[in-house]
Short mmCIF file of C-alpha atoms in Angstrom, two decimals:
data_model
loop_
_atom_site.label_atom_id
_atom_site.label_comp_id
_atom_site.label_asym_id
_atom_site.label_seq_id
_atom_site.Cartn_x
_atom_site.Cartn_y
_atom_site.Cartn_z
CA MET A 193 4.25 -24.48 1.86
CA ARG A 194 7.49 -22.60 2.47
CA ILE A 195 5.83 -19.22 1.88
CA LEU A 196 3.34 -19.79 4.71
CA GLU A 197 6.09 -20.81 7.11
CA ARG A 198 8.05 -17.68 6.27
CA LEU A 199 4.98 -15.51 6.76
CA ASP A 200 4.59 -17.05 10.21
CA GLU A 201 8.23 -16.33 11.07
CA LEU A 202 7.85 -12.69 10.08
CA TYR A 203 4.55 -12.41 11.94
CA ALA A 204 6.21 -13.55 15.17
CA ILE A 205 8.71 -10.65 15.12
CA GLY A 206 7.91 -7.79 17.47
CA GLY A 207 5.40 -9.63 19.60
CA GLY A 208 1.63 -9.57 19.37
CA PRO A 209 -1.13 -8.94 19.05
CA GLY A 210 -0.75 -8.70 15.30
CA ALA A 211 2.31 -7.75 13.29
CA ASN A 212 4.47 -5.11 14.95
CA ARG A 213 7.37 -4.06 12.70
CA PRO A 214 7.02 -0.27 12.43
CA HIS A 215 9.53 1.90 10.61
CA PRO A 216 12.08 2.54 11.93
CA SER A 217 12.45 -0.16 14.58
CA ALA A 218 14.57 -3.08 15.68
CA ALA A 219 11.70 -5.34 14.58
CA GLU A 220 11.86 -4.02 11.01
CA ASP A 221 15.64 -4.54 11.07
CA GLU A 222 15.15 -8.12 12.29
CA ALA A 223 12.70 -8.82 9.48
CA HIS A 224 15.19 -7.55 6.90
CA GLU A 225 17.94 -9.71 8.41
CA LEU A 226 15.67 -12.76 8.26
CA ALA A 227 14.76 -12.05 4.64
CA ALA A 228 18.43 -11.54 3.76
CA GLY A 229 19.08 -15.08 4.94
CA TRP A 230 16.32 -16.40 2.71
CA LEU A 231 17.76 -14.50 -0.25
CA ALA A 232 21.15 -16.09 0.34
CA GLU A 233 19.55 -19.54 0.63
CA ALA A 234 17.92 -18.92 -2.77
CA GLY A 235 21.36 -18.34 -4.29
CA LEU A 236 20.84 -14.62 -4.81
CA ASP A 237 23.47 -11.92 -4.36
CA VAL A 238 22.41 -9.93 -1.32
CA GLU A 239 22.94 -6.19 -1.04
CA VAL A 240 21.54 -3.28 0.95
CA ASP A 241 21.46 0.20 -0.55
CA ARG A 242 22.24 3.34 1.45
CA HIS A 243 18.55 3.82 2.18
CA GLY A 244 18.28 0.41 3.87
CA ASN A 245 16.40 -1.27 1.02
CA LEU A 246 17.22 -4.97 0.71
CA PHE A 247 17.98 -6.63 -2.65
CA GLY A 248 18.56 -10.19 -3.78
CA ARG A 249 19.86 -10.30 -7.34
CA SER A 250 19.96 -13.30 -9.64
CA SER A 251 22.52 -13.63 -12.41
CA ALA A 252 19.95 -12.86 -15.13
CA ARG A 253 17.70 -9.87 -15.85
CA ASP A 254 18.17 -8.12 -12.53
CA ASP A 255 16.56 -5.05 -14.10
CA VAL A 256 13.22 -6.76 -13.40
CA TRP A 257 12.41 -6.27 -9.72
CA VAL A 258 9.80 -8.14 -7.71
CA GLY A 259 8.95 -7.30 -4.12
CA SER A 260 7.18 -5.18 -1.56
CA HIS A 261 7.91 -4.12 2.06
CA LEU A 262 8.42 -5.70 5.49
CA ASP A 263 7.40 -2.89 7.84
CA THR A 264 3.89 -2.85 9.32
CA VAL A 265 1.50 -0.60 11.13
CA PRO A 266 1.20 -1.33 14.87
CA ARG A 267 -0.95 -4.43 15.41
CA GLY A 268 -1.06 -5.01 11.67
CA GLY A 269 -1.89 -8.03 9.57
CA ARG A 270 0.11 -11.13 8.74
CA LEU A 271 0.14 -10.57 4.97
CA ASP A 272 0.40 -6.81 4.29
CA GLY A 273 3.79 -6.26 2.63
CA ALA A 274 5.29 -9.51 3.86
CA LEU A 275 3.42 -11.63 1.32
CA GLY A 276 4.88 -9.59 -1.53
CA VAL A 277 8.43 -10.14 -0.31
CA VAL A 278 8.26 -13.88 0.41
CA ALA A 279 6.37 -14.45 -2.87
CA ALA A 280 9.04 -12.51 -4.75
CA ILE A 281 11.76 -14.71 -3.27
CA GLU A 282 9.85 -17.80 -4.35
CA ALA A 283 9.20 -16.47 -7.86
CA VAL A 284 12.74 -15.31 -8.57
CA GLU A 285 14.18 -18.57 -7.23
CA ARG A 286 11.82 -20.63 -9.41
CA VAL A 287 12.45 -18.62 -12.56
CA GLY A 288 16.17 -18.10 -12.02
CA ALA A 289 15.94 -14.49 -13.16
CA GLY A 290 15.04 -11.09 -11.82
CA ALA A 291 15.75 -9.42 -8.49
CA VAL A 292 13.91 -9.32 -5.17
CA VAL A 293 13.49 -6.04 -3.30
CA ALA A 294 12.19 -5.30 0.21
CA PHE A 295 11.66 -1.57 0.60
CA ARG A 296 11.90 0.27 3.91
CA GLY A 297 9.12 2.22 5.55
CA GLU A 298 6.24 1.77 3.11
CA GLU A 299 3.63 2.24 5.81
CA VAL A 300 4.93 5.71 6.68
CA GLY A 301 4.97 7.14 3.18
CA CYS A 302 7.00 4.70 1.03
CA ILE A 303 10.24 5.99 2.57
CA GLY A 304 12.56 3.47 0.91
CA SER A 305 11.18 3.60 -2.62
CA ARG A 306 10.92 7.39 -2.57
CA ALA A 307 14.52 7.65 -1.37
CA ARG A 308 15.67 5.31 -4.13
CA VAL A 309 13.89 7.43 -6.74
CA ALA A 310 15.15 10.72 -5.30
CA ALA A 311 18.74 9.47 -5.28
CA GLU A 312 18.61 9.25 -9.09
CA GLY A 313 20.43 5.96 -9.10
CA PRO A 314 19.61 2.83 -11.13
CA LEU A 315 15.94 1.92 -11.17
CA PRO A 316 14.38 -1.20 -12.65
CA ARG A 317 12.82 -1.19 -16.06
CA VAL A 318 10.01 -3.34 -14.65
CA PHE A 319 8.63 -3.80 -11.13
CA LEU A 320 6.03 -6.35 -10.01
CA GLU A 321 4.33 -6.29 -6.62
CA LEU A 322 1.99 -8.89 -5.16
CA HIS A 323 -0.22 -7.59 -2.35
CA VAL A 324 -3.40 -8.45 -0.51
CA GLU A 325 -6.28 -6.34 -1.79
CA GLN A 326 -7.06 -4.78 1.62
CA GLY A 327 -10.70 -4.48 0.58
CA PRO A 328 -13.76 -6.60 -0.27
CA ARG A 329 -14.16 -6.12 -4.02
CA LEU A 330 -12.52 -9.36 -5.19
CA ALA A 331 -14.35 -11.40 -2.55
CA ASP A 332 -17.65 -9.73 -3.44
CA ALA A 333 -17.08 -10.64 -7.10
CA GLY A 334 -16.03 -14.21 -6.28
CA VAL A 335 -12.64 -13.69 -7.97
CA PRO A 336 -9.35 -14.80 -6.36
CA LEU A 337 -6.98 -12.36 -8.11
CA GLY A 338 -7.13 -8.84 -9.47
CA VAL A 339 -4.91 -6.84 -11.82
CA VAL A 340 -4.35 -3.31 -10.54
CA THR A 341 -4.93 -0.50 -13.02
CA SER A 342 -3.82 2.50 -10.98
CA ILE A 343 -2.94 3.79 -7.54
CA VAL A 344 -5.34 6.37 -6.17
CA GLY A 345 -4.27 9.90 -5.42
CA TYR A 346 -4.84 11.37 -2.01
CA ALA A 347 -4.90 14.71 -0.24
CA ARG A 348 -4.53 15.29 3.49
CA ALA A 349 -5.03 18.23 5.80
CA GLU A 350 -5.92 19.32 9.31
CA LEU A 351 -9.12 21.30 9.75
CA PHE A 352 -9.85 23.55 12.72
CA LEU A 353 -13.30 24.58 13.96
CA GLU A 354 -13.53 27.48 16.40
CA GLY A 355 -16.16 28.14 19.07
CA SER A 356 -16.45 29.67 22.52
CA ALA A 357 -15.87 27.87 25.81
CA GLY A 358 -18.59 28.11 28.41
CA HIS A 359 -20.03 26.38 31.42
CA ALA A 360 -21.89 23.21 30.47
CA GLY A 361 -24.66 23.89 32.97
CA THR A 362 -25.21 27.63 32.79
CA THR A 363 -24.85 28.48 29.09
CA PRO A 364 -28.22 28.28 27.29
CA MET A 365 -28.33 25.99 24.27
CA ALA A 366 -29.55 28.77 22.00
CA GLY A 367 -26.52 30.94 22.72
CA ARG A 368 -23.76 28.39 22.37
CA ALA A 369 -20.88 28.34 19.87
CA ASP A 370 -19.90 24.68 20.27
CA ALA A 371 -16.84 23.79 18.20
CA LEU A 372 -17.56 20.07 18.50
CA VAL A 373 -21.08 20.47 17.11
CA ALA A 374 -19.58 22.42 14.20
CA ALA A 375 -17.04 19.62 13.73
CA ALA A 376 -19.80 17.00 13.66
CA GLU A 377 -21.64 18.94 10.96
CA ARG A 378 -18.40 19.27 8.99
CA ILE A 379 -17.71 15.54 9.23
CA LEU A 380 -21.15 14.71 7.88
CA ALA A 381 -20.66 17.16 5.02
CA ILE A 382 -17.31 15.50 4.22
CA ARG A 383 -19.01 12.11 4.11
CA ASP A 384 -21.73 13.38 1.79
CA ALA A 385 -19.17 14.99 -0.54
CA ALA A 386 -17.36 11.67 -0.95
CA LEU A 387 -20.62 9.78 -1.50
CA GLY A 388 -21.37 12.13 -4.39
CA ILE A 389 -18.24 11.17 -6.38
CA GLU A 390 -17.88 7.63 -7.76
CA ASP A 391 -15.13 5.57 -6.06
CA ALA A 392 -14.03 8.53 -3.93
CA VAL A 393 -13.52 8.15 -0.18
CA ALA A 394 -12.97 10.58 2.67
CA THR A 395 -11.94 9.81 6.23
CA VAL A 396 -11.74 11.81 9.43
CA GLY A 397 -9.52 9.58 11.56
CA GLU A 398 -8.54 11.96 14.35
CA LEU A 399 -10.57 14.41 16.43
CA ASP A 400 -9.08 16.57 19.21
CA VAL A 401 -11.24 18.84 21.33
CA GLU A 402 -10.19 21.78 23.51
CA PRO A 403 -10.27 22.37 26.40
CA GLY A 404 -11.29 18.73 26.75
CA ALA A 405 -13.29 18.83 29.98
CA GLY A 406 -16.63 17.11 30.44
CA ASN A 407 -18.32 20.18 31.89
CA VAL A 408 -16.96 22.77 29.41
CA ILE A 409 -18.40 23.62 25.99
CA PRO A 410 -15.67 22.89 23.40
CA SER A 411 -13.95 26.02 22.13
CA ARG A 412 -11.85 24.37 19.41
CA ALA A 413 -11.83 21.14 17.44
CA ARG A 414 -9.15 19.72 15.18
CA LEU A 415 -9.95 17.15 12.49
CA SER A 416 -7.59 15.05 10.40
CA LEU A 417 -8.77 14.66 6.82
CA ASP A 418 -7.73 12.02 4.28
CA VAL A 419 -9.45 12.01 0.88
CA ARG A 420 -8.75 9.69 -2.05
CA ALA A 421 -9.90 9.22 -5.65
CA PRO A 422 -8.80 7.05 -8.61
CA ASP A 423 -7.88 9.89 -10.98
CA ARG A 424 -6.94 13.57 -10.91
CA LEU A 425 -10.33 14.78 -12.15
CA ARG A 426 -12.20 13.10 -9.31
CA LEU A 427 -9.58 14.05 -6.72
CA ASP A 428 -9.85 17.70 -7.79
CA ALA A 429 -13.64 17.47 -7.58
CA LEU A 430 -13.50 15.94 -4.11
CA VAL A 431 -11.12 18.61 -2.77
CA ALA A 432 -13.36 21.32 -4.23
CA ALA A 433 -16.54 19.76 -2.82
CA ILE A 434 -15.10 19.57 0.68
CA ASP A 435 -13.49 23.02 0.20
CA PHE A 436 -10.13 22.64 1.90
CA GLU A 437 -6.47 23.38 1.18
CA PRO A 438 -4.44 20.16 1.22
CA GLY A 439 -1.35 20.14 3.39
CA HIS A 440 -0.08 17.18 1.37
CA ARG A 441 -1.18 15.80 -1.97
CA THR A 442 -0.03 12.81 -4.02
CA GLU A 443 -1.36 12.50 -7.55
CA PRO A 444 -3.01 9.31 -8.87
CA VAL A 445 -0.76 7.22 -11.09
CA GLU A 446 -1.51 4.70 -13.83
CA LEU A 447 0.37 1.42 -13.69
CA GLY A 448 2.26 0.16 -16.73
CA GLU A 449 0.17 -1.29 -19.55
CA ARG A 450 2.81 -3.88 -20.40
CA CYS A 451 2.84 -5.25 -16.85
CA ARG A 452 -0.93 -5.17 -16.74
CA SER A 453 -1.11 -7.10 -20.01
CA VAL A 454 1.33 -9.74 -18.79
CA LEU A 455 -0.57 -10.17 -15.52
CA ARG A 456 -3.91 -10.38 -17.35
CA ASP A 457 -2.52 -13.08 -19.63
CA ALA A 458 -1.08 -15.03 -16.70
CA VAL A 459 -4.42 -14.97 -14.92
CA ALA A 460 -6.47 -15.80 -18.03
CA SER A 461 -4.18 -18.72 -18.94
CA ARG A 462 -5.46 -20.48 -15.81
CA GLY A 463 -9.05 -20.17 -16.94
CA LEU A 464 -9.80 -17.46 -14.38
CA ALA A 465 -11.88 -14.36 -14.88
CA VAL A 466 -9.69 -11.26 -15.23
CA MET A 467 -10.81 -8.49 -12.93
CA GLU A 468 -9.11 -5.10 -13.04
CA LEU A 469 -9.40 -2.56 -10.25
CA ALA A 470 -7.75 0.54 -8.86
CA SER A 471 -5.87 0.40 -5.57
CA GLY A 472 -7.33 2.58 -2.85
CA ALA A 473 -4.07 2.46 -0.90
CA GLY A 474 -0.63 3.74 -1.75
CA HIS A 475 2.15 1.29 -2.62
CA ASP A 476 5.80 1.27 -3.62
CA ALA A 477 4.65 0.27 -7.12
CA GLY A 478 2.96 3.66 -7.40
CA VAL A 479 6.13 5.51 -6.44
CA LEU A 480 8.15 3.64 -9.08
CA ALA A 481 5.43 4.05 -11.72
CA ALA A 482 5.41 7.82 -11.11
CA ALA A 483 9.18 7.78 -11.73
CA GLY A 484 8.72 6.16 -15.15
CA VAL A 485 9.13 2.49 -14.22
CA ASP A 486 6.82 0.00 -15.95
CA ALA A 487 5.21 -1.18 -12.70
CA GLY A 488 2.44 -3.69 -12.17
CA MET A 489 0.51 -5.04 -9.20
CA LEU A 490 -1.40 -8.24 -8.58
CA PHE A 491 -3.97 -8.33 -5.78
CA VAL A 492 -4.94 -11.50 -3.95
CA ARG A 493 -8.44 -11.75 -2.53
CA SER A 494 -8.90 -10.54 1.06
CA LEU A 495 -11.39 -12.36 3.27
CA ASN A 496 -13.07 -11.32 6.55
CA GLY A 497 -14.82 -8.48 4.75
CA GLY A 498 -11.55 -7.26 3.25
CA ILE A 499 -10.20 -6.03 6.57
CA SER A 500 -6.51 -5.08 6.66
CA HIS A 501 -4.08 -3.29 8.97
CA SER A 502 -5.48 -5.68 11.57
CA PRO A 503 -4.68 -9.12 12.99
CA ASP A 504 -7.98 -10.20 11.38
CA GLU A 505 -6.47 -9.75 7.89
CA LEU A 506 -6.93 -13.00 5.96
CA SER A 507 -6.40 -14.58 2.55
CA SER A 508 -6.78 -18.30 1.89
CA ASP A 509 -3.77 -20.57 1.44
CA ASP A 510 -5.14 -21.65 -1.97
CA ASP A 511 -5.45 -18.05 -3.16
CA ILE A 512 -1.92 -17.29 -1.98
CA ALA A 513 -0.50 -20.33 -3.80
CA LEU A 514 -2.37 -19.32 -6.96
CA ALA A 515 -1.11 -15.74 -6.71
CA VAL A 516 2.50 -16.89 -6.37
CA ASP A 517 2.12 -19.12 -9.43
CA VAL A 518 0.70 -16.21 -11.46
CA LEU A 519 3.47 -13.92 -10.23
CA GLY A 520 6.10 -16.43 -11.34
CA ASP A 521 4.38 -16.85 -14.70
CA ALA A 522 4.33 -13.09 -15.22
CA LEU A 523 8.02 -12.89 -14.34
CA VAL A 524 8.82 -15.56 -16.94
CA ARG A 525 6.84 -13.67 -19.58
CA LEU A 526 8.72 -10.46 -18.79
CA VAL A 527 12.26 -11.86 -18.72
CA GLU A 528 11.73 -14.13 -21.75
CA GLY A 529 9.72 -11.59 -23.76
CA ASP A 530 10.76 -9.41 -26.64
CA GLY A 531 14.05 -8.35 -25.10
CA SER A 532 13.00 -4.74 -24.66
CA VAL A 533 13.61 -4.87 -20.92
CA GLY A 534 17.00 -3.31 -20.36
CA ALA A 535 18.91 -1.64 -17.55
CA THR A 536 17.69 1.78 -16.49
CA THR A 537 20.11 4.37 -15.19
CA ARG A 538 19.39 8.03 -14.81
#
């Protein structure tokens, strides 16, 4: 299958282990150049906007965009982002309508899509994104595809715990003010707060300790905090339960009902169970939806326990082929629908 060969070509860029096309980098540039060649082969008009986003436009209904991103985290997976781009090329070429887009820098905050929105230039009326689930829910349910209902909101901050340095051998345990012990207690409280709110998650991914010597009681600890929830009510509750002031916050966003309906119909028409779920990760579709675009996402089942951002990321070839067929079907339904899809300029 051409899609699998293209995924392999992208995966080889940057050297292993895993996918290594961070933003910005020569490897990300190389991936965009490779994809531009595929767009030209598909007979699409290739253009790059001033933010570096890559487009391949057909001669019909180029207000309907399909795509994702080509950048990766270091040592990332074969499918994350890349599958959405190569599938979009396949779908638009098959249908003969729509436009392909490969956004820049999704993994570092959706740089390309946010820049496109902020520039107040033309946006699509409709955007479709195919992506691996990056979690185990579809696999646990025995379902190959999922229709995404919303993109979770998240809040991030750095937390600092203060203590007093002292000699590791001469300071009695009862008199210590150990910042790392305080940090451990805080981390456990963060975990418990997230467990108390349905579908909420909280992660401490970084921990720095000062002065950082094996024979010195820690005097200061810094924690990174990332919390996420499917809707504003639960995100507010999570922030309040942990009791912190976010340094950055992005609100949850609902995806477009029209796109969701079209994707549900395309899945159901194949005799498959329709499973809907929220995305626990941010995506370019969420950025466009927040800007008023009717955006939709289709998830393909992740295997290996749903692991992602890792070379162990895996989806089956059969599931990928099915997802591309459903994506193409949804594109047909959108471009041959009631005619309400029209150019959007702001």
